XYZ file of C-alpha atoms in Angstrom:
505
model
C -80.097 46.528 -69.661
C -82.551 45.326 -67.126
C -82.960 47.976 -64.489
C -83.755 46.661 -60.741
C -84.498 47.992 -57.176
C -81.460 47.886 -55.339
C -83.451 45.899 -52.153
C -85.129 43.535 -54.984
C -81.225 43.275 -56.024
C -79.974 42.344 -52.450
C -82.781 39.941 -51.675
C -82.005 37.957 -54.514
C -77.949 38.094 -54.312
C -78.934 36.924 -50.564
C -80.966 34.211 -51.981
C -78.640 33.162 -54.411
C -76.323 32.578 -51.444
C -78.799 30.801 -49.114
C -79.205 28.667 -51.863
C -75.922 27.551 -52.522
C -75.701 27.195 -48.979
C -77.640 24.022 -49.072
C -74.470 22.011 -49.145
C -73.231 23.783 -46.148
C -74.899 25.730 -43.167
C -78.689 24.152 -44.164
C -76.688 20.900 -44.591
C -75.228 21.839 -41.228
C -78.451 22.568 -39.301
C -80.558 19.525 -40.809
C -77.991 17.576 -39.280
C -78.338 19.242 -36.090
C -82.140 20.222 -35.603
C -84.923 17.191 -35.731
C -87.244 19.958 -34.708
C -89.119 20.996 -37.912
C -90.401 24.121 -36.070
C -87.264 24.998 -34.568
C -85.424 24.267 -38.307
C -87.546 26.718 -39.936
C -86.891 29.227 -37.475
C -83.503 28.956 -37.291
C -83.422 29.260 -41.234
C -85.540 32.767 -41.247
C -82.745 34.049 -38.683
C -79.957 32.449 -41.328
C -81.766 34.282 -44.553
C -82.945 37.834 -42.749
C -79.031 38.091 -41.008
C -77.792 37.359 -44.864
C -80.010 39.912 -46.282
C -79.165 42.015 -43.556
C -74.978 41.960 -44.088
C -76.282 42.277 -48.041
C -77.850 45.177 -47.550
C -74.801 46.665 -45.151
C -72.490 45.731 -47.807
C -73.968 46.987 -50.843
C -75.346 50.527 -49.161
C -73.884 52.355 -52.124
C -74.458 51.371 -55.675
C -70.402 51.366 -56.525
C -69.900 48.821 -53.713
C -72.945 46.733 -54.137
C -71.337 45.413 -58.060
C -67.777 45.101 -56.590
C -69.230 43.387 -53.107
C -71.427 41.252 -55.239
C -68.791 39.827 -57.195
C -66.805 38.913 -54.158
C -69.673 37.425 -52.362
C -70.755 35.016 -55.148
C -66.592 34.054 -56.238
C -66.046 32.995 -52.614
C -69.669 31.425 -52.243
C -69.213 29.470 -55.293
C -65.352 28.154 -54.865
C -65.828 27.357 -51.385
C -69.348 25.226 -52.027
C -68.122 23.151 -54.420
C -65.040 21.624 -52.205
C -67.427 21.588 -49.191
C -69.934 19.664 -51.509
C -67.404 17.739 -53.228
C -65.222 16.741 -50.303
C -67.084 17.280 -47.222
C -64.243 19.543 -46.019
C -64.848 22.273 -43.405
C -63.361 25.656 -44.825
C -62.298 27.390 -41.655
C -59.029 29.701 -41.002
C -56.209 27.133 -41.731
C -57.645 26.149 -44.887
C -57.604 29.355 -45.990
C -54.453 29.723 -44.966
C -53.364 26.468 -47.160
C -54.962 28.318 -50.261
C -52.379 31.107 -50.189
C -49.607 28.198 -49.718
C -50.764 26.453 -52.947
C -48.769 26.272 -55.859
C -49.652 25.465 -59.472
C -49.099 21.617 -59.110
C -51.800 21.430 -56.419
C -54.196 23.545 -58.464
C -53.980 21.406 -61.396
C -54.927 18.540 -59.319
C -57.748 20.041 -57.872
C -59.167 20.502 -61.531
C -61.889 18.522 -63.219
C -64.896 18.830 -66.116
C -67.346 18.914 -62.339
C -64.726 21.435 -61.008
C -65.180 23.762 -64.493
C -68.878 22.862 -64.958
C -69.945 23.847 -61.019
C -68.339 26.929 -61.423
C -69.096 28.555 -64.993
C -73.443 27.875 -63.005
C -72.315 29.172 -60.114
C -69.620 31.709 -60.504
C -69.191 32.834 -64.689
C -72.588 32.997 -64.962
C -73.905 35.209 -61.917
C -71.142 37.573 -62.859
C -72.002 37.757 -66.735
C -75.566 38.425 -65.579
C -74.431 41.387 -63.744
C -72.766 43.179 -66.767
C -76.798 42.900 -68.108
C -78.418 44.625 -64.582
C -78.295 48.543 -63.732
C -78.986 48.944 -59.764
C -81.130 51.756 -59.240
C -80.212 54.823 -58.125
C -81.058 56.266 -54.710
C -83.619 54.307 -52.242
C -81.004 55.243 -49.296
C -83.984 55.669 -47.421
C -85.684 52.313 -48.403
C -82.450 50.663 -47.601
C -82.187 52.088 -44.069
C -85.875 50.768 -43.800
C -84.696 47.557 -44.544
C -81.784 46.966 -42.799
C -83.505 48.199 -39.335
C -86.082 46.204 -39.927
C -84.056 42.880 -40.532
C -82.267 43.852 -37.508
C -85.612 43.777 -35.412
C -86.812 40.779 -36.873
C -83.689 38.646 -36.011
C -83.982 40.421 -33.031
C -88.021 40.038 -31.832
C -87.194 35.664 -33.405
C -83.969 35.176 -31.427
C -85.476 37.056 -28.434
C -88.876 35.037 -28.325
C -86.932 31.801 -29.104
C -84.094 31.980 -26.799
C -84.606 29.070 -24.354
C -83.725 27.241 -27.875
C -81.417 28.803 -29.729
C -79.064 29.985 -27.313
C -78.297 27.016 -25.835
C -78.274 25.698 -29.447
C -75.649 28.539 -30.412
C -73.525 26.974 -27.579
C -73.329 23.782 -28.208
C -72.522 24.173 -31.677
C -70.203 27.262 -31.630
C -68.619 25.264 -35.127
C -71.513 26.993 -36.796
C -70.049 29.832 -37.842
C -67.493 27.724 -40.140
C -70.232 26.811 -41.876
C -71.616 30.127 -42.830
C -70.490 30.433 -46.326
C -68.416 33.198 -47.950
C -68.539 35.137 -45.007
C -66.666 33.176 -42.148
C -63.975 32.162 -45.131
C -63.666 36.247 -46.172
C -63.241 37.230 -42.703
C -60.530 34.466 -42.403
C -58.306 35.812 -45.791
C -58.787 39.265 -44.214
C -57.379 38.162 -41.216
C -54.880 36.138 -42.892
C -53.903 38.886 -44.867
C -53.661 41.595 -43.113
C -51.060 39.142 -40.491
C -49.110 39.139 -43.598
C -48.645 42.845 -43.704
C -48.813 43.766 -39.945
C -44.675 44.346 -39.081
C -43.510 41.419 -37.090
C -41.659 41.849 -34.121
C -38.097 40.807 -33.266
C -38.029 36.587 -32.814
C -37.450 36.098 -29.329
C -35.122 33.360 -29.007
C -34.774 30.401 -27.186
C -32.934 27.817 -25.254
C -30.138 30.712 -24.640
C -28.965 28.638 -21.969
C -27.830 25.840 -23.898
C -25.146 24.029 -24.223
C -23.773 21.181 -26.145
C -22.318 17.918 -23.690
C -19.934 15.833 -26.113
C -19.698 12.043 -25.290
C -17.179 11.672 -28.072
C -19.305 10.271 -30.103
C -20.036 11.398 -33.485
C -24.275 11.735 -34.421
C -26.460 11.393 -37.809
C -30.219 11.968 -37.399
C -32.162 11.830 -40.656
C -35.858 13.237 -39.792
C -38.102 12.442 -42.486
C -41.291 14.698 -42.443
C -44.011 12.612 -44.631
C -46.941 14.353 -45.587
C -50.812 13.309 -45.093
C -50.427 9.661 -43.801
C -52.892 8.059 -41.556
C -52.092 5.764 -39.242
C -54.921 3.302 -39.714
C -53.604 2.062 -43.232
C -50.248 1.564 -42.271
C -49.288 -2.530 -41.856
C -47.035 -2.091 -39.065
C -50.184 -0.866 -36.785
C -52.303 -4.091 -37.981
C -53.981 -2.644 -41.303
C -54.420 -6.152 -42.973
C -56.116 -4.905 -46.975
C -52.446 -3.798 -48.543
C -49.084 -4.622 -47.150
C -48.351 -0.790 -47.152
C -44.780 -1.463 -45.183
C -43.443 -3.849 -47.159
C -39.638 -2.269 -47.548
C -39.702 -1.360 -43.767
C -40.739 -4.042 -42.018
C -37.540 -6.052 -42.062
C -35.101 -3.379 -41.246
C -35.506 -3.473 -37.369
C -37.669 -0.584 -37.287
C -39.856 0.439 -34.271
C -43.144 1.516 -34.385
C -45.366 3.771 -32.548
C -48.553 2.867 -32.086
C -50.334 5.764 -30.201
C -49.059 8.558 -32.001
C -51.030 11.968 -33.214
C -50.490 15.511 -35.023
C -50.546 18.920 -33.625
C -52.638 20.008 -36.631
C -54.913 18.770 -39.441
C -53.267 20.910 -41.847
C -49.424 21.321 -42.816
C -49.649 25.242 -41.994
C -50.619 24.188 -38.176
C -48.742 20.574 -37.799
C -45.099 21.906 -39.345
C -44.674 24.508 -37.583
C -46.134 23.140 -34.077
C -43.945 20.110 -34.494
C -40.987 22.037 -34.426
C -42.255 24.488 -31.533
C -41.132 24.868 -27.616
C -44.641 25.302 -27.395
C -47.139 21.985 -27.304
C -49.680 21.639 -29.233
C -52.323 23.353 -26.839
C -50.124 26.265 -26.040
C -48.792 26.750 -29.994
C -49.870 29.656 -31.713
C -49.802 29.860 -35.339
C -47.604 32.314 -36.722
C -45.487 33.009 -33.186
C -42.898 34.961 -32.889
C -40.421 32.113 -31.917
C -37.235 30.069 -32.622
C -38.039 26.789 -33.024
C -35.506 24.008 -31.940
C -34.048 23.721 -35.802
C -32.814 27.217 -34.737
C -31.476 26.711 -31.666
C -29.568 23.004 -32.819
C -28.310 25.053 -35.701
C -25.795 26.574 -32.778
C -24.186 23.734 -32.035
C -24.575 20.803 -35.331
C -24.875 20.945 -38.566
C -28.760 21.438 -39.342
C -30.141 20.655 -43.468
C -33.439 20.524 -44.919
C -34.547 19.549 -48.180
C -37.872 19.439 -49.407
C -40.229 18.370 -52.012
C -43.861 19.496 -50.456
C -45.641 22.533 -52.613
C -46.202 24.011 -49.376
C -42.522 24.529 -49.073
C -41.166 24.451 -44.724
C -43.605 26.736 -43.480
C -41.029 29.341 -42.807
C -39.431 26.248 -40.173
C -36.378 26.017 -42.676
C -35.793 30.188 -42.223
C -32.038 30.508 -41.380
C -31.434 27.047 -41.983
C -29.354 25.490 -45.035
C -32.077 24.281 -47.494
C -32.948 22.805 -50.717
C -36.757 23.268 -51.862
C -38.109 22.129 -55.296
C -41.258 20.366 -55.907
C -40.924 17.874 -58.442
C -43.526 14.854 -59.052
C -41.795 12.249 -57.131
C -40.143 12.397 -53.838
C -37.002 10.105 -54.874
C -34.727 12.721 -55.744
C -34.600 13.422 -51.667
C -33.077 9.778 -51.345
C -29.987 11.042 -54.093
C -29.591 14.455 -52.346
C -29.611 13.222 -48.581
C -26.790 10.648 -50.207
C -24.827 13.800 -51.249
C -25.182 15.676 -48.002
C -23.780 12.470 -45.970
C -20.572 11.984 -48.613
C -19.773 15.862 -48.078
C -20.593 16.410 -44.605
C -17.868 17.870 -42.423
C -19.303 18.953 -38.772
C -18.998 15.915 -36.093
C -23.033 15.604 -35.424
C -25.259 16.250 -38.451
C -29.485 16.837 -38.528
C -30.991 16.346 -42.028
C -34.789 17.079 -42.202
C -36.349 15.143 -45.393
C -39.877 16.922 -46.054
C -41.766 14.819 -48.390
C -44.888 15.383 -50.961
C -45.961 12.044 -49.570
C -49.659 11.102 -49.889
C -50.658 14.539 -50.691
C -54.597 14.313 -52.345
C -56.700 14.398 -54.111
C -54.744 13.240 -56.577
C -53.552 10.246 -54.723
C -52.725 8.528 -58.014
C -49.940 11.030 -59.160
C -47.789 10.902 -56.098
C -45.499 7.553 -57.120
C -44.045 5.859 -59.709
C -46.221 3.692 -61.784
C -44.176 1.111 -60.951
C -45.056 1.245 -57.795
C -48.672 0.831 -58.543
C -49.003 -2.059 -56.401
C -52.263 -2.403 -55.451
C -55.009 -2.639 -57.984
C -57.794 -1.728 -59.259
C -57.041 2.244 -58.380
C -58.445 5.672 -58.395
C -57.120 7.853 -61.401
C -59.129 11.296 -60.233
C -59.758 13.572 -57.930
C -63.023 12.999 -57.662
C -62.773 10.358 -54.655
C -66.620 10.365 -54.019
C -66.971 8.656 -57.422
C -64.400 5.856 -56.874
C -65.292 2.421 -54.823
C -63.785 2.548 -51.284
C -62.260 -0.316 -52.434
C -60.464 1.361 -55.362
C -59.996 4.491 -53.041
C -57.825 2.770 -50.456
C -55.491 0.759 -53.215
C -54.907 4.298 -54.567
C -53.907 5.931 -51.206
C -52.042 2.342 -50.066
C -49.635 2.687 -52.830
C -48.635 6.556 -51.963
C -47.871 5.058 -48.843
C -46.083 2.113 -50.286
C -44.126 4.699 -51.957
C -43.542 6.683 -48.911
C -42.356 3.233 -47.096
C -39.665 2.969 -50.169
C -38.363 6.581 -49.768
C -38.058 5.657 -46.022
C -36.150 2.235 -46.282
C -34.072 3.150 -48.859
C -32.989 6.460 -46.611
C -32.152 3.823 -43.974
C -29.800 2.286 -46.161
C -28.168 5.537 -47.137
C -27.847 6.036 -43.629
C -26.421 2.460 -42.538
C -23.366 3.707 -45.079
C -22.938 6.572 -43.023
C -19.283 6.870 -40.840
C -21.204 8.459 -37.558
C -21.122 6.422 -34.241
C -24.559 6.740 -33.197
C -27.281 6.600 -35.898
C -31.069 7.245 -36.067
C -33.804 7.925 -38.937
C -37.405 8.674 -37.493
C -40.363 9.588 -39.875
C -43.604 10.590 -39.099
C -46.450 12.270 -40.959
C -47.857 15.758 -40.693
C -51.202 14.877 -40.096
C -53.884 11.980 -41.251
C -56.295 12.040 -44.203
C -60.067 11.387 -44.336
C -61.191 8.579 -46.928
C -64.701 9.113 -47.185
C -65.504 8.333 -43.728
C -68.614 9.330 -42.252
C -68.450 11.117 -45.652
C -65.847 13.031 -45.243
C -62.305 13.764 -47.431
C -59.136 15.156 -47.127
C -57.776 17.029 -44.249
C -58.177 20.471 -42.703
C -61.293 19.774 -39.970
C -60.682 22.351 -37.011
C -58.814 19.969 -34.316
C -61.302 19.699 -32.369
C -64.014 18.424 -35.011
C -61.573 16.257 -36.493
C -62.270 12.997 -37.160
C -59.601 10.338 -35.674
C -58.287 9.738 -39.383
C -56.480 13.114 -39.868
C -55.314 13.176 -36.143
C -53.324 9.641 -35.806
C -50.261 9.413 -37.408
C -47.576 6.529 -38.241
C -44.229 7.201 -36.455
C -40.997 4.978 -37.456
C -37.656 5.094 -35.566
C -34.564 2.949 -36.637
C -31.294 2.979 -34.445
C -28.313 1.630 -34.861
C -27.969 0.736 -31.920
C -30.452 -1.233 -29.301
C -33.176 1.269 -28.573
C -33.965 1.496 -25.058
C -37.590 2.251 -24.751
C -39.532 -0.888 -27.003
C -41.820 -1.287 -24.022
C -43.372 1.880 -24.735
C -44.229 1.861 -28.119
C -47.582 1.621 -27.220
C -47.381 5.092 -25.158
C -49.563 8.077 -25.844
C -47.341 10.156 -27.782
C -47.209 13.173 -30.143
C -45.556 15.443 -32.209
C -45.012 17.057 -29.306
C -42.089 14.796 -28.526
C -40.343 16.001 -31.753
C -38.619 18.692 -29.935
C -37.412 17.322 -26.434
C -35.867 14.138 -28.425
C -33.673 15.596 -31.023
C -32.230 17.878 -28.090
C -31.823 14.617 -26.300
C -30.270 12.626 -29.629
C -27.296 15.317 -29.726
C -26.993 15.709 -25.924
C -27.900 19.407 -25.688
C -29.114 20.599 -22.482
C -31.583 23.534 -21.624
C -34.219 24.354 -19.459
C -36.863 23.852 -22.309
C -35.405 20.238 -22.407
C -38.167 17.476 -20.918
C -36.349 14.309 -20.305
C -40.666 12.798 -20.037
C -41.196 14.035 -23.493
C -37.751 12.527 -25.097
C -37.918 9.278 -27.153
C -34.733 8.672 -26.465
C -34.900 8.838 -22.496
C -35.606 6.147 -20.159
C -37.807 8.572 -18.485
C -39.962 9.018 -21.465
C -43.901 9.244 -20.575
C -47.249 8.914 -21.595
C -47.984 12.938 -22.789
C -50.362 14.466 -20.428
């Protein structure tokens, strides 16, 4: 048993965490500073305000094993998908950890995954079981903590013409400051969890339903991590990724983007009375699912592993999470032949294009475009082979949408409409980066714009503006619209299916 000083034990816990952190906040600030001066400066204030929290957080010898194992799980799970997929790990991504399911861990897994993390995890904590901390130095570590404190204080102070502007302008920092902005983010996300939640204020109580004798079927299909820029219908010329839907008469919006980056943000807000700049994770709302289930007959069935999002609460629902998402196509079929209210909503919620795994989310027969990439490990595949991979999803997705059309078409309702769009974009190693999950307003255009499909049966009445700046902020104003239900929350600007439908502000 090797026996240490407890601040020997701190400075090198903080140094094991500075140096993991080369593939985040050093990565971070090299990007940012040119200034070699300035660089190293802003480094000493990264490493002393480290070994200051250390020091704070392991005060007492029980705490400082228990803290320690804590700091280096988090530091070592969240550097290797930062490193591995340029991802930024802020509040929503930890809130899409405590929505994954088994399916999405197993496709996260690779020999790189287990090999990163038996260095940088398994071994760190067997290595503890071999150290005794010290006993005492309460005074030392006092000491030490006060003087880290002035230090960061006498750099910062004498620096400050640089670094607080510098602090300003890049107030993203602090996402970058692995494990401690990601534990203060499950802490928070936690203890939401727990906290009692008040009554849910409803809305639209002023609504009412105005029947034109004509009887309605709106299928909404809710894909899942589609970008815009590889979809055919916008101009993407590499794979004919809408090859089922671009006979059927559909109409496409060009101009159209998420509320989120992340399903836990973009479900929710799509659904919302609030827009996207106003929405508030986690509110205390009805959304408009709630208030059409007063008057039609509201369904949704789902395939995501992140289930509705609580969206679906109150409403009739089927959730499972099985590998493909044709079963939805069978089920919707079902729902149609047994329906018995007059106007009918069915929300479709798809696993879609879901990564990294892009290669297990169809069919092989629909493994269209070729040569592909069979891991998750996207940084080691071609673009090339990167883009096939993702192509086909969305070939897939394109299927699942045409072939609800047709179910549809066989439908007895007068008036008739399917629209699909995604929950948010994806990243493809652009600029480096993968996935999804950037804070909004980092995000790169990629995980923001998002393909949106209508078909009618019927001559729609706004094809000249297509081309209009729209959003998933539309979602709620138009299905309100669709089944003729009137409120004060209704926008007749923000319905799709108004003539007075604008450009969103």
């Amino acid at each position: 048993m090797l026996k240490i000083n407890p601040i020997l034990f701190n400075f090198v816990l903080s140094a094991y965490i500075i140096a993991l952190n080369y593939f985040s906040m050093l990565a971070f600030l090299s990007n940012k500073i040119s200034d070699i001066y300035f660089f190293t400066i802003v480094n000493i204030i990264y490493f002393t305000l480290i070994f200051l929290v250390v020091n704070i957080l392991c005060f007492f010898r029980i705490l400082a094993y228990i803290c320690s194992i804590i700091l280096i799980i988090c530091t070592g799970f969240s550097i290797y998908f930062i490193k591995t997929y340029n991802v930024v790990i802020d509040g929503n991504m930890v809130a899409n950890v405590f929505l994954t399911d088994k399916r999405e861990m197993s496709d996260l897994f690779s020999l790189s995954f287990v090999f990163f993390i038996l260095l940088s995890v398994v071994l760190p904590i067997i290595l503890l079981r071999f150290i005794s901390i010290k006993k005492g130095y309460y005074l030392a570590k006092i000491v030490s903590i006060i003087l880290s404190a002035i230090l960061i204080f006498v750099i910062v102070f004498t620096n400050s013409r640089t670094f607080i502007p510098f602090i300003r302008t890049n107030d993203n920092i602090r996402y970058y400051n692995v494990p401690f902005h990601q534990i203060y983010s499950a802490i928070k996300i936690t203890k939401s969890k727990f906290t009692p939640k008040e009554e849910m204020v409803k809305i639209g109580l002023d609504a009412s339903i105005q029947d034109d004798n004509e009887s309605k079927t709106f299928i909404l299909v809710v894909g899942e991590t589609a970008r815009a820029k590889n979809y055919s219908l916008g101009g993407y010329t590499k794979n004919d990724t809408n090859f089922y839907t671009k006979n059927l008469n559909i109409n496409y919006f060009s101009n159209f983007t998420s509320c989120g980056t992340a399903t836990a943000q973009s479900l929710p807000c799509m659904f919302s009375l609030h827009d996207r700049v106003d929405f508030k994770k986690g509110e205390n709302y009805e959304n408009v699912l709630n208030l059409l289930n007063r008057f039609i007959d509201v369904r949704w069935i789902d395939n995501n592993s992140g289930g509705c999002q609580n969206v679906c609460n109150d409403i009739n629902s089927i959730i499972k999470s099985k590998d493909y998402d044709g079963w939805l196509v069978d089920e919707t079929k079902n729902i149609l032949k047994s329906k018995k209210d007059k106007n009918t909503l069915i929300i479709v919620h798809l696993q879609g294009s879901h990564g990294p795994s892009y290669y297990l989310r169809y069919p092989k027969e629909f493994e269209k475009f070729t040569p592909t990439c069979n891991t998750n490990k996207l940084q080691e595949c071609s673009e090339d082979n990167l883009y096939n991979t993702y192509d086909n999803t969305l070939l897939y997705t394109d299927f699942i949408v045409a072939s609800l059309i047709d179910v549809l078409k066989t439908d007895n309702a007068d008036k008739k409409a399917l629209f699909y769009l995604s929950d948010h974009g994806e990243s493809l190693g652009e600029n480096g980066f993968y996935l999804h999950g950037m804070p909004y307003y980092l995000a790169p255009k990629e995980q923001i714009q998002i393909p949106a499909i209508l078909w009618t049966n019927y001559e729609y009445n706004n094809k000249d503006k297509l081309d209009f700046k729209l959003s998933q902020d539309n979602l709620f104003s138009s299905l309100l619209g669709f089944f003729n239900i009137s409120t004060k929350d209704y926008r007749k600007n923000y319905d799709l299916f108004s003539i007075d439908l604008e450009n969103n502000l």
